[in-house]
mmCIF file of C-alpha atoms in Angstrom:
data_model
loop_
_atom_site.group_PDB
_atom_site.id
_atom_site.type_symbol
_atom_site.label_atom_id
_atom_site.label_comp_id
_atom_site.label_asym_id
_atom_site.label_seq_id
_atom_site.Cartn_x
_atom_site.Cartn_y
_atom_site.Cartn_z
ATOM 1 C CA GLY A 19 -3.905 2.108 -17.194
ATOM 2 C CA GLU A 20 -2.386 6.447 -15.920
ATOM 3 C CA SER A 21 1.242 5.455 -14.926
ATOM 4 C CA VAL A 22 2.244 5.549 -11.024
ATOM 5 C CA GLY A 23 4.706 7.722 -10.198
ATOM 6 C CA LEU A 24 5.033 10.198 -12.331
ATOM 7 C CA HIS A 25 6.783 12.329 -10.673
ATOM 8 C CA LEU A 26 8.987 9.934 -8.837
ATOM 9 C CA PRO A 27 12.785 10.021 -7.810
ATOM 10 C CA THR A 28 14.071 7.562 -11.285
ATOM 11 C CA LEU A 29 16.962 4.605 -11.269
ATOM 12 C CA SER A 30 17.799 3.050 -14.396
ATOM 13 C CA VAL A 31 19.387 -0.300 -14.300
ATOM 14 C CA GLN A 32 21.087 -2.440 -17.163
ATOM 15 C CA GLU A 33 19.526 -5.834 -17.886
ATOM 16 C CA GLY A 34 21.397 -8.033 -16.310
ATOM 17 C CA ASP A 35 22.610 -6.052 -13.459
ATOM 18 C CA ASN A 36 22.185 -5.805 -10.113
ATOM 19 C CA SER A 37 20.118 -3.117 -8.995
ATOM 20 C CA ILE A 38 19.897 -1.220 -4.783
ATOM 21 C CA ILE A 39 16.794 0.860 -3.959
ATOM 22 C CA ASN A 40 16.829 2.686 -0.884
ATOM 23 C CA CYS A 41 14.259 3.790 2.101
ATOM 24 C CA ALA A 42 14.912 6.129 4.848
ATOM 25 C CA TYR A 43 11.812 4.987 7.523
ATOM 26 C CA SER A 44 10.545 7.918 9.980
ATOM 27 C CA ASN A 45 9.850 6.236 13.307
ATOM 28 C CA SER A 46 12.430 4.911 15.367
ATOM 29 C CA ALA A 47 10.138 2.544 17.443
ATOM 30 C CA SER A 48 8.944 0.928 13.841
ATOM 31 C CA ASP A 49 9.756 -3.171 14.310
ATOM 32 C CA TYR A 50 8.509 -4.674 11.208
ATOM 33 C CA PHE A 51 9.372 -3.589 7.575
ATOM 34 C CA ILE A 52 8.239 -4.186 4.372
ATOM 35 C CA TRP A 53 8.957 -3.835 -0.092
ATOM 36 C CA TYR A 54 6.157 -3.704 -2.637
ATOM 37 C CA LYS A 55 5.797 -3.323 -5.733
ATOM 38 C CA GLN A 56 3.511 -1.509 -7.667
ATOM 39 C CA GLU A 57 3.331 -1.963 -11.820
ATOM 40 C CA SER A 58 0.771 0.350 -13.490
ATOM 41 C CA GLY A 59 -2.444 -0.242 -12.877
ATOM 42 C CA LYS A 60 -2.266 -2.294 -9.912
ATOM 43 C CA GLY A 61 -2.406 -2.424 -6.817
ATOM 44 C CA PRO A 62 0.930 -2.567 -4.693
ATOM 45 C CA GLN A 63 2.378 -6.307 -4.240
ATOM 46 C CA PHE A 64 3.959 -7.793 -1.180
ATOM 47 C CA ILE A 65 7.349 -8.535 -2.338
ATOM 48 C CA ILE A 66 9.641 -9.113 0.744
ATOM 49 C CA ASP A 67 9.519 -7.559 5.153
ATOM 50 C CA ILE A 68 11.716 -7.861 7.891
ATOM 51 C CA ARG A 69 11.529 -7.846 11.692
ATOM 52 C CA SER A 70 14.064 -5.566 13.758
ATOM 53 C CA ASN A 71 15.432 -8.166 15.422
ATOM 54 C CA MET A 72 16.770 -8.542 12.075
ATOM 55 C CA ASP A 73 19.677 -7.144 9.799
ATOM 56 C CA LYS A 74 19.408 -9.080 6.763
ATOM 57 C CA ARG A 75 16.871 -11.042 4.925
ATOM 58 C CA GLN A 76 16.502 -13.284 1.349
ATOM 59 C CA GLY A 77 14.461 -14.134 -1.189
ATOM 60 C CA GLN A 78 14.682 -15.305 -4.350
ATOM 61 C CA ARG A 79 16.529 -12.626 -6.188
ATOM 62 C CA VAL A 80 15.766 -9.813 -3.359
ATOM 63 C CA THR A 81 17.617 -9.054 -0.023
ATOM 64 C CA VAL A 82 16.326 -6.146 2.354
ATOM 65 C CA LEU A 83 18.949 -5.456 5.154
ATOM 66 C CA LEU A 84 17.947 -2.358 7.585
ATOM 67 C CA ASN A 85 19.928 -0.206 8.817
ATOM 68 C CA LYS A 86 18.170 0.960 12.363
ATOM 69 C CA THR A 87 21.283 3.208 13.603
ATOM 70 C CA VAL A 88 20.975 5.666 10.520
ATOM 71 C CA LYS A 89 16.878 4.085 10.152
ATOM 72 C CA HIS A 90 17.627 2.723 6.573
ATOM 73 C CA LEU A 91 16.093 0.081 4.168
ATOM 74 C CA SER A 92 17.557 -1.034 1.331
ATOM 75 C CA LEU A 93 16.015 -3.682 -1.465
ATOM 76 C CA GLN A 94 18.364 -5.523 -3.836
ATOM 77 C CA ILE A 95 17.084 -7.006 -6.703
ATOM 78 C CA ALA A 96 19.914 -9.664 -8.715
ATOM 79 C CA ALA A 97 20.357 -10.252 -12.069
ATOM 80 C CA THR A 98 17.041 -7.129 -12.884
ATOM 81 C CA GLN A 99 15.037 -8.457 -15.368
ATOM 82 C CA PRO A 100 12.740 -6.530 -17.695
ATOM 83 C CA GLY A 101 9.480 -7.178 -15.269
ATOM 84 C CA ASP A 102 11.140 -6.049 -12.372
ATOM 85 C CA SER A 103 10.034 -2.564 -13.765
ATOM 86 C CA ALA A 104 7.838 -0.550 -11.457
ATOM 87 C CA VAL A 105 7.514 1.514 -8.548
ATOM 88 C CA TYR A 106 8.857 0.469 -5.534
ATOM 89 C CA PHE A 107 7.506 1.569 -1.273
ATOM 90 C CA CYS A 108 8.917 1.002 1.559
ATOM 91 C CA ALA A 109 6.371 0.305 4.219
ATOM 92 C CA GLU A 110 7.157 0.487 8.198
ATOM 93 C CA SER A 111 4.646 -0.203 11.127
ATOM 94 C CA GLY A 112 4.493 -1.192 14.475
ATOM 95 C CA GLY A 113 5.272 1.605 16.333
ATOM 96 C CA SER A 114 4.098 2.273 19.912
ATOM 97 C CA GLY A 115 2.048 -0.416 19.808
ATOM 98 C CA THR A 116 0.099 -0.127 16.190
ATOM 99 C CA TYR A 117 0.425 -1.313 13.134
ATOM 100 C CA LYS A 118 -0.381 1.757 10.685
ATOM 101 C CA TYR A 119 1.867 0.721 8.232
ATOM 102 C CA ILE A 120 3.085 4.395 6.985
ATOM 103 C CA PHE A 121 4.808 3.702 3.152
ATOM 104 C CA GLY A 122 7.356 6.125 1.484
ATOM 105 C CA THR A 123 7.517 8.066 -1.088
ATOM 106 C CA GLY A 124 8.338 5.350 -3.949
ATOM 107 C CA THR A 125 11.606 5.152 -5.927
ATOM 108 C CA ARG A 126 10.480 4.363 -10.081
ATOM 109 C CA LEU A 127 12.522 1.368 -11.149
ATOM 110 C CA LYS A 128 13.197 0.977 -15.021
ATOM 111 C CA VAL A 129 15.150 -1.811 -16.791
ATOM 112 C CA LEU A 130 17.044 -1.513 -20.466
ATOM 113 C CA ALA A 131 17.818 -3.647 -22.264
ATOM 114 C CA GLU B 22 -6.084 -18.758 -1.556
ATOM 115 C CA ALA B 23 -7.783 -15.413 -4.065
ATOM 116 C CA GLY B 24 -6.232 -11.886 -3.730
ATOM 117 C CA VAL B 25 -8.214 -8.764 -2.530
ATOM 118 C CA VAL B 26 -11.213 -8.458 -4.232
ATOM 119 C CA GLN B 27 -12.231 -4.405 -4.958
ATOM 120 C CA SER B 28 -15.468 -2.912 -6.669
ATOM 121 C CA PRO B 29 -16.261 -1.476 -8.853
ATOM 122 C CA ARG B 30 -12.428 -0.650 -11.398
ATOM 123 C CA TYR B 31 -12.849 2.196 -11.901
ATOM 124 C CA LYS B 32 -15.413 5.341 -11.178
ATOM 125 C CA ILE B 33 -16.336 8.578 -12.843
ATOM 126 C CA ILE B 34 -18.967 10.628 -11.047
ATOM 127 C CA GLU B 35 -19.730 14.634 -10.662
ATOM 128 C CA LYS B 36 -18.328 16.415 -8.091
ATOM 129 C CA LYS B 37 -21.483 16.988 -5.164
ATOM 130 C CA GLN B 38 -22.255 13.073 -6.386
ATOM 131 C CA PRO B 39 -22.424 10.702 -3.630
ATOM 132 C CA VAL B 40 -20.247 7.459 -4.821
ATOM 133 C CA ALA B 41 -19.191 3.702 -3.176
ATOM 134 C CA PHE B 42 -16.785 1.416 -3.042
ATOM 135 C CA TRP B 43 -16.568 -2.002 -2.087
ATOM 136 C CA CYS B 44 -14.147 -4.768 -0.585
ATOM 137 C CA ASN B 45 -13.411 -8.461 0.146
ATOM 138 C CA PRO B 46 -10.767 -9.189 1.614
ATOM 139 C CA ILE B 47 -8.193 -11.838 1.712
ATOM 140 C CA SER B 48 -10.173 -15.218 3.436
ATOM 141 C CA GLY B 49 -9.052 -15.710 7.224
ATOM 142 C CA HIS B 50 -8.298 -12.221 6.957
ATOM 143 C CA ASN B 51 -9.351 -10.025 10.661
ATOM 144 C CA THR B 52 -7.403 -7.313 9.470
ATOM 145 C CA LEU B 53 -8.667 -5.070 7.078
ATOM 146 C CA TYR B 54 -7.134 -1.483 5.713
ATOM 147 C CA TRP B 55 -9.034 1.405 3.184
ATOM 148 C CA TYR B 56 -5.564 3.246 1.499
ATOM 149 C CA LEU B 57 -5.481 6.441 -0.124
ATOM 150 C CA GLN B 58 -3.219 6.649 -3.379
ATOM 151 C CA ASN B 59 -2.415 10.503 -5.599
ATOM 152 C CA LEU B 60 -0.347 9.945 -8.217
ATOM 153 C CA GLY B 61 3.156 9.730 -7.391
ATOM 154 C CA GLN B 62 2.721 9.344 -3.700
ATOM 155 C CA GLY B 63 2.955 6.232 -1.193
ATOM 156 C CA PRO B 64 -0.392 4.758 -0.254
ATOM 157 C CA GLU B 65 -1.986 6.824 2.894
ATOM 158 C CA LEU B 66 -4.405 5.115 5.175
ATOM 159 C CA LEU B 67 -7.931 6.419 6.182
ATOM 160 C CA ILE B 68 -9.213 4.166 7.736
ATOM 161 C CA ARG B 69 -8.305 0.438 9.941
ATOM 162 C CA TYR B 70 -10.240 -2.694 10.641
ATOM 163 C CA GLU B 71 -9.595 -5.514 13.217
ATOM 164 C CA ASN B 72 -12.997 -7.587 13.029
ATOM 165 C CA GLU B 73 -15.933 -5.110 13.138
ATOM 166 C CA GLU B 74 -14.242 -2.926 14.869
ATOM 167 C CA ALA B 75 -12.896 0.938 13.202
ATOM 168 C CA VAL B 76 -9.474 0.637 15.305
ATOM 169 C CA ASP B 77 -7.919 3.812 13.517
ATOM 170 C CA ASP B 78 -9.990 6.032 11.789
ATOM 171 C CA SER B 79 -8.001 9.535 12.593
ATOM 172 C CA GLN B 80 -7.156 9.915 9.597
ATOM 173 C CA LEU B 81 -10.882 9.372 7.592
ATOM 174 C CA PRO B 82 -11.976 13.107 6.785
ATOM 175 C CA LYS B 83 -15.393 12.430 8.585
ATOM 176 C CA ASP B 84 -17.474 15.023 7.423
ATOM 177 C CA ARG B 85 -18.154 13.146 3.632
ATOM 178 C CA PHE B 86 -16.541 10.013 4.449
ATOM 179 C CA SER B 87 -17.997 6.695 6.110
ATOM 180 C CA ALA B 88 -16.744 3.421 6.541
ATOM 181 C CA GLU B 89 -18.225 -0.222 7.364
ATOM 182 C CA ARG B 90 -17.351 -3.972 7.290
ATOM 183 C CA LEU B 91 -20.207 -5.525 8.476
ATOM 184 C CA LYS B 92 -19.790 -9.007 9.729
ATOM 185 C CA GLY B 93 -16.182 -8.562 10.032
ATOM 186 C CA VAL B 94 -15.626 -9.762 6.304
ATOM 187 C CA ASP B 95 -16.863 -7.638 3.518
ATOM 188 C CA SER B 96 -16.120 -3.838 3.518
ATOM 189 C CA THR B 97 -17.649 -0.221 2.075
ATOM 190 C CA LEU B 98 -16.558 2.900 1.662
ATOM 191 C CA LYS B 99 -18.014 5.534 0.863
ATOM 192 C CA ILE B 100 -17.878 9.368 0.134
ATOM 193 C CA GLN B 101 -20.711 12.352 0.243
ATOM 194 C CA PRO B 102 -20.612 14.504 -1.301
ATOM 195 C CA ALA B 103 -17.589 13.585 -3.448
ATOM 196 C CA GLU B 104 -14.906 16.798 -4.360
ATOM 197 C CA LEU B 105 -12.606 17.153 -7.450
ATOM 198 C CA GLY B 106 -9.704 17.004 -5.246
ATOM 199 C CA ASP B 107 -11.192 13.277 -4.210
ATOM 200 C CA SER B 108 -9.587 11.746 -7.512
ATOM 201 C CA ALA B 109 -7.100 9.379 -6.509
ATOM 202 C CA VAL B 110 -6.639 5.638 -6.148
ATOM 203 C CA TYR B 111 -8.069 3.914 -3.620
ATOM 204 C CA LEU B 112 -6.945 0.841 -2.412
ATOM 205 C CA CYS B 113 -8.462 -1.732 0.101
ATOM 206 C CA ALA B 114 -6.007 -4.358 2.121
ATOM 207 C CA SER B 115 -6.175 -7.378 4.545
ATOM 208 C CA SER B 116 -3.108 -9.456 6.434
ATOM 209 C CA ARG B 117 -3.683 -11.704 8.285
ATOM 210 C CA ALA B 118 -2.747 -10.842 11.893
ATOM 211 C CA ARG B 119 -0.421 -7.930 13.433
ATOM 212 C CA GLY B 120 2.098 -7.487 12.264
ATOM 213 C CA SER B 121 1.556 -9.424 8.940
ATOM 214 C CA PRO B 122 2.162 -8.111 5.755
ATOM 215 C CA LEU B 123 -0.712 -6.302 3.893
ATOM 216 C CA HIS B 124 -2.089 -7.389 0.919
ATOM 217 C CA PHE B 125 -3.792 -4.898 -1.378
ATOM 218 C CA GLY B 126 -6.250 -5.452 -3.548
ATOM 219 C CA ASN B 127 -6.067 -3.455 -7.864
ATOM 220 C CA GLY B 128 -7.557 -0.434 -6.094
ATOM 221 C CA THR B 129 -10.913 1.320 -7.594
ATOM 222 C CA ARG B 130 -9.313 4.822 -9.647
ATOM 223 C CA LEU B 131 -11.816 7.341 -8.867
ATOM 224 C CA THR B 132 -12.487 10.223 -11.139
ATOM 225 C CA VAL B 133 -14.246 13.830 -9.899
ATOM 226 C CA THR B 134 -15.188 16.165 -12.936
#
């Protein structure tokens, strides 16, 4: 199918290395953040989330870091695998008591064999 | 649990024709979202429902777009008449409650010729 993210920033990582994908969010009042993975021809898939009362949250091979001071979010993927190749989006929500999830522009992750 | 189901997966129509998209959310998810995704960009919210009520439709172009969620379960999004610029992927998502992750369907890719 047609690829998502043909003109997105691209991060190329060697298989087995760690990946770090960064995201700057816009609303200092946002209190809930999510990382999504989107493969070509599919909808975004939930990876991990974090609330604003936390700085770090770990999942299986993934870690999300939140720096509220500079409104920055990062996703760390350990031991990157070919199946991790996709476009990654961060989303913020909760500002002003609403739950309109606002998505960033995305980063394309390419895993090199 | 079964995921969010959308149909059709692909739709090609001529400009000025009507088109409709259908979404069946995850069972028990009260909140339903329709997003539009252009190539190389993150999803953009069109409308959000809580049960049957459209609680945020501020970004829905109401001159040609309409949506409904009868009985608070399935939803349809309609465009009439379609324009060339409407070519995009239309994503449906649902969540259990505010502040919970969105779960997306695989979208409907619309091409207007």
